[in-house]
Tab-separated table of C-alpha atoms in Angstrom:
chain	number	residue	atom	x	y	z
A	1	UNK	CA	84.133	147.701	62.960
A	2	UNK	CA	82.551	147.355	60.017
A	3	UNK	CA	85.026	144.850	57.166
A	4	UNK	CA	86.981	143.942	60.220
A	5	UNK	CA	88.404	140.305	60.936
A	6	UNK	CA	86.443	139.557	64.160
A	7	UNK	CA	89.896	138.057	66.331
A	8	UNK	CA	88.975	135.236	68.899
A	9	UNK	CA	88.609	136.202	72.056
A	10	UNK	CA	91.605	135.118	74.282
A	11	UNK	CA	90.891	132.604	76.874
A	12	UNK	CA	91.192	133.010	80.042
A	13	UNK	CA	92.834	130.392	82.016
A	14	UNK	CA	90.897	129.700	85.559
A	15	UNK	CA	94.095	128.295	87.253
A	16	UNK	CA	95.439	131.814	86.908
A	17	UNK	CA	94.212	133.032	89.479
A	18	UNK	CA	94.241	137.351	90.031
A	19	UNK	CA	96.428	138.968	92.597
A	20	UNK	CA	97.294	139.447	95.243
A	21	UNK	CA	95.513	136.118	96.890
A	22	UNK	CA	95.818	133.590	99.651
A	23	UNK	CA	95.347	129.497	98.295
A	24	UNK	CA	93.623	127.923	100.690
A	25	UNK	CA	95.231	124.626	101.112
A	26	UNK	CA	93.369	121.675	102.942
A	27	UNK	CA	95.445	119.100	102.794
A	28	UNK	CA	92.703	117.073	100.596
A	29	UNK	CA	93.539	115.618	97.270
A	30	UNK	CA	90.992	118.335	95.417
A	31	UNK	CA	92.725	121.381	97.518
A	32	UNK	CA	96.583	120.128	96.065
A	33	UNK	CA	95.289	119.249	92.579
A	34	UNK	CA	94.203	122.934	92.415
A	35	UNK	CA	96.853	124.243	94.172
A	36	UNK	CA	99.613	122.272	91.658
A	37	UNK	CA	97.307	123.541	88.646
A	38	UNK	CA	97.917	127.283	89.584
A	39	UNK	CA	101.771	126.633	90.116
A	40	UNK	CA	101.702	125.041	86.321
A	41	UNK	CA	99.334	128.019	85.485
A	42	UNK	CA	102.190	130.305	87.235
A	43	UNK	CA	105.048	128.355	84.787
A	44	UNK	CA	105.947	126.819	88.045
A	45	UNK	CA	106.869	129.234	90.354
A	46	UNK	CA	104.015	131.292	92.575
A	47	UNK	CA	104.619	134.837	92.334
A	48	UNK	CA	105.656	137.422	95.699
A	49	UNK	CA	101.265	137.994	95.963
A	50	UNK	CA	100.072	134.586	96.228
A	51	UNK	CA	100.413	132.901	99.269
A	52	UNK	CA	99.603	129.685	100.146
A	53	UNK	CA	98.244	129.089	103.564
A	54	UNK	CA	97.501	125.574	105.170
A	55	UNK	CA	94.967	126.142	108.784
A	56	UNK	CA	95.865	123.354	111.287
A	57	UNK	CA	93.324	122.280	113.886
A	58	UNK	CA	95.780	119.350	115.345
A	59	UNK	CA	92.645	116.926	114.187
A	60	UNK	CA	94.050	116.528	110.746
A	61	UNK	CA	95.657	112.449	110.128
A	62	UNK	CA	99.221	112.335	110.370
A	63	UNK	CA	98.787	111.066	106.504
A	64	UNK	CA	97.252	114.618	105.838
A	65	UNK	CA	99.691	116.525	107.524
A	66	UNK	CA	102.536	114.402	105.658
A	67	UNK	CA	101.061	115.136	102.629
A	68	UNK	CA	100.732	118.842	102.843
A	69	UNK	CA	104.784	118.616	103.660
A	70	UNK	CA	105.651	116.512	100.498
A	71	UNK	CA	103.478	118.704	98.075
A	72	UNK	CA	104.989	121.620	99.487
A	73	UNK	CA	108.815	119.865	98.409
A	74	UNK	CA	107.615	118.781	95.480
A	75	UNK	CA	106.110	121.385	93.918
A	76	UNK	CA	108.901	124.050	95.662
A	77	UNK	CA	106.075	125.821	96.871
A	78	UNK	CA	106.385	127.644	100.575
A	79	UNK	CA	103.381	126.648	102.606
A	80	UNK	CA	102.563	128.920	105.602
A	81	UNK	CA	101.175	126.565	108.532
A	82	UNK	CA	98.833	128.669	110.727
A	83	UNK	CA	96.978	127.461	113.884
A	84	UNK	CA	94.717	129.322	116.674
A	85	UNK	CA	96.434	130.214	119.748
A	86	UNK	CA	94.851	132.109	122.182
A	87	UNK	CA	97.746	134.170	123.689
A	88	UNK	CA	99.594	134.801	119.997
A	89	UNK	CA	98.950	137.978	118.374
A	90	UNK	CA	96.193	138.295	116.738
A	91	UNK	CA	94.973	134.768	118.222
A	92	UNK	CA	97.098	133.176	114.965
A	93	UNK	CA	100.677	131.488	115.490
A	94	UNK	CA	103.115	130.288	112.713
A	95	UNK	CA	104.470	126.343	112.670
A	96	UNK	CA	105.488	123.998	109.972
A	97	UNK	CA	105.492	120.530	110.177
A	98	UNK	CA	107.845	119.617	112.423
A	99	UNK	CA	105.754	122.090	115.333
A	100	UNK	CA	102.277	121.644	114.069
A	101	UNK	CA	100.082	120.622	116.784
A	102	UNK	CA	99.037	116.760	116.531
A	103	UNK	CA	96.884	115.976	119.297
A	104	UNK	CA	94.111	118.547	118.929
A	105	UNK	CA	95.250	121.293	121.060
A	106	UNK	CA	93.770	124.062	118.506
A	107	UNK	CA	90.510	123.090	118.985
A	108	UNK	CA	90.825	121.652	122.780
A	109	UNK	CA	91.666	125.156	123.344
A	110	UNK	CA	89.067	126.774	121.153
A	111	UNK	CA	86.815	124.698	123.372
A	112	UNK	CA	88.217	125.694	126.704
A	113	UNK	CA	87.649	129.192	125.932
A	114	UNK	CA	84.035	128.716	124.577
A	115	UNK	CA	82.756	126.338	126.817
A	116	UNK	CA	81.064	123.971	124.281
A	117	UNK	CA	81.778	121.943	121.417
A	118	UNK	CA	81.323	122.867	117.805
A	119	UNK	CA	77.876	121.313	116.166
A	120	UNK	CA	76.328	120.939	112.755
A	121	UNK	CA	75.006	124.678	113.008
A	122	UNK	CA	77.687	126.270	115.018
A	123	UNK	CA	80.733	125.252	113.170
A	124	UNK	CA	83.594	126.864	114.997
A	125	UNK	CA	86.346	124.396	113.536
A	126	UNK	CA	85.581	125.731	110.421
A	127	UNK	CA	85.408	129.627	111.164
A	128	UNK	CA	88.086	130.458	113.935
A	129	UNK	CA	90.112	127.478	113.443
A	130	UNK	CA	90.716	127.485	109.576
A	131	UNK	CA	89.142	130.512	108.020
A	132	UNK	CA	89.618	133.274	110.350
A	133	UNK	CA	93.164	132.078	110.973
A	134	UNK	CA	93.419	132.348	107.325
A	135	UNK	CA	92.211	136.058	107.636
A	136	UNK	CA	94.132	137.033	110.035
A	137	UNK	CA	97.561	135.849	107.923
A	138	UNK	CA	96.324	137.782	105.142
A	139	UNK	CA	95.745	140.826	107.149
A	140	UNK	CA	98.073	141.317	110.000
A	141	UNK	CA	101.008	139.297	108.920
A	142	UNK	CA	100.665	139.982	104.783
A	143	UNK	CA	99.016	143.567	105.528
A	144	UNK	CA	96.573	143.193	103.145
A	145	UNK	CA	93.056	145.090	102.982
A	146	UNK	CA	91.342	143.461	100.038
A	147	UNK	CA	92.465	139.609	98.632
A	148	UNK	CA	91.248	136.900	96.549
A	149	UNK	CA	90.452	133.993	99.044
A	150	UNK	CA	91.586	130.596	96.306
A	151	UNK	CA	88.870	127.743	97.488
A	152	UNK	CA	88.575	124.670	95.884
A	153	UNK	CA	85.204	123.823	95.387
A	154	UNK	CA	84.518	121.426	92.308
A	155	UNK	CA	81.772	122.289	89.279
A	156	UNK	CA	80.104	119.390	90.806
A	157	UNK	CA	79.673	120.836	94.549
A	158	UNK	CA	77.095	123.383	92.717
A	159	UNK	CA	74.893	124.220	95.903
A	160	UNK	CA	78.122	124.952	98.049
A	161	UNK	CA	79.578	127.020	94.820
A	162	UNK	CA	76.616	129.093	94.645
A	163	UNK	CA	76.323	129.813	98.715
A	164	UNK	CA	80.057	130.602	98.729
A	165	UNK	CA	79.485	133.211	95.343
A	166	UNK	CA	76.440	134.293	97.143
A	167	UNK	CA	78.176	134.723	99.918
A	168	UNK	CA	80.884	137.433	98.309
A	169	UNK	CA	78.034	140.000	97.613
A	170	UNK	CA	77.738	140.733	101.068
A	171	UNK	CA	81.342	140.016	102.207
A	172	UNK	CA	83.168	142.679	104.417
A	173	UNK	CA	86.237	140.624	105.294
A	174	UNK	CA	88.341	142.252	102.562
A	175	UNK	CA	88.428	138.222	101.108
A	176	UNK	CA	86.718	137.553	97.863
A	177	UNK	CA	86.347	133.914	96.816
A	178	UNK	CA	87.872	132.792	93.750
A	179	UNK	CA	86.915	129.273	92.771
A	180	UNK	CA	88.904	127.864	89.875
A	181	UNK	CA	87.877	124.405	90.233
A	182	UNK	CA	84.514	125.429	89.657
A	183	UNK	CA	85.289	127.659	86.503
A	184	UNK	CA	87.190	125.161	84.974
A	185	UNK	CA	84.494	122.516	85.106
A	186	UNK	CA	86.448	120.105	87.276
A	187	UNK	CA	84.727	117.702	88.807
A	188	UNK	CA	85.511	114.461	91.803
A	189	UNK	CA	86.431	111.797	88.702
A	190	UNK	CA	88.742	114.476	87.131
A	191	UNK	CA	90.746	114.728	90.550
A	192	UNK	CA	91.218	111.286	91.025
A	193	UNK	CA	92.110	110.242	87.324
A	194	UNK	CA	94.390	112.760	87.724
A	195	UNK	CA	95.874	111.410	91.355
A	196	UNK	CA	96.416	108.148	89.717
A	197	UNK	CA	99.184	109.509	87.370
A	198	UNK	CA	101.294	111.121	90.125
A	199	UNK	CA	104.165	109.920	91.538
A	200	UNK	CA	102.339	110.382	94.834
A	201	UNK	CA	98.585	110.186	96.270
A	202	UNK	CA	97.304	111.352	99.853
A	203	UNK	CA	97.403	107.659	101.752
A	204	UNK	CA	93.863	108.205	103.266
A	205	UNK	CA	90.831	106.335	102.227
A	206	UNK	CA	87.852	108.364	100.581
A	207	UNK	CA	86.016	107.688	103.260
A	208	UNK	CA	88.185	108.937	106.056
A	209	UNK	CA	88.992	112.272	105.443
A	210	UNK	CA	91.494	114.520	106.850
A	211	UNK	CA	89.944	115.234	110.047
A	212	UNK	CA	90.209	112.462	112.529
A	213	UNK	CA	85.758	111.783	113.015
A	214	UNK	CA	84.828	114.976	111.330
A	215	UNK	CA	81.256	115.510	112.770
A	216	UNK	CA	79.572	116.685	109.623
A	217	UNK	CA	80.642	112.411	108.358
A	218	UNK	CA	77.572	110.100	108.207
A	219	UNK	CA	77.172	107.873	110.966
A	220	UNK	CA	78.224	104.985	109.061
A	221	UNK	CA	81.417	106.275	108.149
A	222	UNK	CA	82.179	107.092	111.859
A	223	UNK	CA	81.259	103.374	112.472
A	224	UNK	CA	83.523	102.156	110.421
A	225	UNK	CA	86.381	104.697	111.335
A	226	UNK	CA	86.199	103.944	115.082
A	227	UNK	CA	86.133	100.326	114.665
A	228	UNK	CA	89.521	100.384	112.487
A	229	UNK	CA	91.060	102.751	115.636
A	230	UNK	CA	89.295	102.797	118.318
A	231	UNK	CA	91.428	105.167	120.116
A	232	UNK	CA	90.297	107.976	117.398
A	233	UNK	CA	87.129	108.660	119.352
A	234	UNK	CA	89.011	109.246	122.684
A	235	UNK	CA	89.602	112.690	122.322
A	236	UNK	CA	86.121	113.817	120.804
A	237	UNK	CA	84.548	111.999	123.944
A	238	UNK	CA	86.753	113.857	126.209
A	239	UNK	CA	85.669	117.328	124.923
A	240	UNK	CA	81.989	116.124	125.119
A	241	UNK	CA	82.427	115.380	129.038
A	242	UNK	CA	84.682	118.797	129.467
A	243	UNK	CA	80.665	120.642	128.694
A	244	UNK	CA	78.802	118.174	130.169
A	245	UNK	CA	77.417	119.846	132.891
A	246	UNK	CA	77.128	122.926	131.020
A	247	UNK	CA	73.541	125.439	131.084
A	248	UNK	CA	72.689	128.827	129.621
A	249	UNK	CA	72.070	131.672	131.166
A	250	UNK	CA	68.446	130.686	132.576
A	251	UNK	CA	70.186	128.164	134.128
A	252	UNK	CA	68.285	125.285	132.201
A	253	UNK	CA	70.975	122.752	130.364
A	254	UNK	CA	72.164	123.565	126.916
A	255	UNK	CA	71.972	119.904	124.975
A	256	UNK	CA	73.272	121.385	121.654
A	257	UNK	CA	76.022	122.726	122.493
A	258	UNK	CA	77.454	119.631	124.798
A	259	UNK	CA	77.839	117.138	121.569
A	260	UNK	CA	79.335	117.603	117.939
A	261	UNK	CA	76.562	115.569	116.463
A	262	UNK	CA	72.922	115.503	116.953
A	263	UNK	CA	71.487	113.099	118.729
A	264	UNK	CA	74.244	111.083	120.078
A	265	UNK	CA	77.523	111.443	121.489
A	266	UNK	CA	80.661	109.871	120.854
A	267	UNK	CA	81.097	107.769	124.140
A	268	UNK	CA	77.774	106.243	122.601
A	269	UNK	CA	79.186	106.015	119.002
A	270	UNK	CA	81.859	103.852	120.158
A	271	UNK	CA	80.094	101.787	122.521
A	272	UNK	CA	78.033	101.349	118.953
A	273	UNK	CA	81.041	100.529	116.644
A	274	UNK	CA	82.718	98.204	119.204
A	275	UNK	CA	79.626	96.543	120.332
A	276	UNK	CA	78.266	93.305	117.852
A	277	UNK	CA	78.140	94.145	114.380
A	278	UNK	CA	74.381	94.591	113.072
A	279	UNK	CA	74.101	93.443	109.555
A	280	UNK	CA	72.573	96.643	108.323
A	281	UNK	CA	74.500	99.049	109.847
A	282	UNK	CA	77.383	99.984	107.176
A	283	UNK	CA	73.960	102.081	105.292
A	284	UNK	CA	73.984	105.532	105.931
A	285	UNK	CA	70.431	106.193	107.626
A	286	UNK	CA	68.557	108.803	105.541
A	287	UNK	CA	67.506	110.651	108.348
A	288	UNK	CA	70.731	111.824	109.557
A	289	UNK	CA	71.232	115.220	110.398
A	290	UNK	CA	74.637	115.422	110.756
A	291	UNK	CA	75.749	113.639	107.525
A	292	UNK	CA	77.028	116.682	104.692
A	293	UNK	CA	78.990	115.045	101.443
A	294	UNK	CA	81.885	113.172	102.613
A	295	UNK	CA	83.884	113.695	98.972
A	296	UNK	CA	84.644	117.322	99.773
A	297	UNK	CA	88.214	118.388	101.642
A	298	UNK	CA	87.078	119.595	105.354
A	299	UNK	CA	87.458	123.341	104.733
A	300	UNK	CA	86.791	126.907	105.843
A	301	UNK	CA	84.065	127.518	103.062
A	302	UNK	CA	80.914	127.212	104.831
């Protein structure tokens, strides 16, 4: 309009997120500094339409699982717990903290009914364990057709921003990702000035994680891990030998799918980390295949 005062345009804040949507909650430090952003964004109290939904896989550290509980009291926000189970409808069951599987039993099961471990390409830990689980809350327990799916992926995890926005053109799941992190510009330094101010952190290293030996860590990492707890590796080598002996169709064995990692399993990653300590061995070899960015939150996003 011609003469007119030209009025600045309002600005939008990221952290308010549309409606109706499901916040996907890791557990990780990035996942509850977005999560306690939207709350603020939401003057502290989520509205009826956004749900917040934590997917356990019964891998997650007890630290994790602890600190899922305490941001949920802290920040009075209600925290659905959801885990695979077979036999429950819609292969999704409801716990909370005091009934939330600890010893792997999601994804012992998940294995049991597959017949072979999760790998670098087929990453069912990530798909039925956390995201479809997610799903299926949204859908058959919130009857919902269409949602906004909350992830937080950072401004500086561009390549998995841009397969995950990529992603949403073709999605027929009725869940369309919403990435606030990302739209805001925050990045891994932002999230842990910010943890430093708070009254209470996430009491896992960096390097750790929140699942146990994650197979998509460096080797390295695993090294390490294993030698502070040995015992951690016991229950990845026991799914390994539960496929062992198991071949395709042709008959002929199926390697990949009898071992989480590529090239070597864990019984052999232990017998590494335990055995004498080679002076180079803390450096991440270059060639790893298995080795993704260990500063992400182990989520359903890929």
């Amino acid at each position: 309009m011609t003469g007119a005062a030209r009025l600045p345009r309002t600005v939008r804040n990221p952290f308010r997120v549309p409606r109706p949507a499901i916040i996907s909650f890791s557990g990780g430090r990035t996942s509850a500094f977005m999560l306690k952003h939207v709350v603020d964004a939401y003057g502290g109290r989520l509205p009826p339409d956004l749900a917040v939904v934590f997917a356990n896989t019964g891998l997650e550290r007890p630290e994790t699982l602890e600190f899922v509980d305490v941001c949920s009291r802290a920040w009075r926000v209600d925290v659905i717990w959801v885990e695979y189970l077979w036999d429950a409808p819609h292969r999704t069951r409801v716990v909370d903290f005091a009934s939330a599987s600890r010893n792997g039993e999601p994804y012992s099961a998940l294995i049991d009914r597959k017949g072979f471990v999760p790998n670098v390409s087929l990453r069912a830990c990530s798909g039925t364990l956390k995201r479809d689980r997610i799903e299926s809350y949204a859908r058959h327990r919130l009857g919902l057709k269409r949602w906004h799916s909350v992830i937080g992926l950072r401004a500086d995890e561009q390549r998995r921003v841009l397969r995950m926005r990529a992603m949403n053109c073709g999605s027929r799941t009725g869940a369309h990702a919403v990435l606030p992190l990302a739209d805001a510009g925050v990045r891994e330094a932002d999230v842990l000035h910010w943890w430093k101010r708070q009254s209470f952190d996430l009491g896992i290293p960096s390097y750790a994680g929140n699942c146990t030996l994650c197979m998509l860590k460096g080797r390295a990492k695993l090294i390490r891990l294993i030698r502070e707890d040995p015992t951690l590796a016991d229950w990845w080598i026991e799914q390994e030998a539960k496929v062992a002996n198991r071949t395709g169709p042709d008959g002929r064995a199926c390697e990949s799918m009898k071992r989480f990692r590529l090239g070597e399993t864990y019984a052999e990653l232990k017998a590494a980390a335990l055995a004498h300590r080679d002076l180079f061995d803390d450096a991440e070899p270059a060639s790893d295949g298995n080795a993704t960015s260990d500063s992400f939150d182990c989520h359903c996003t890929d």
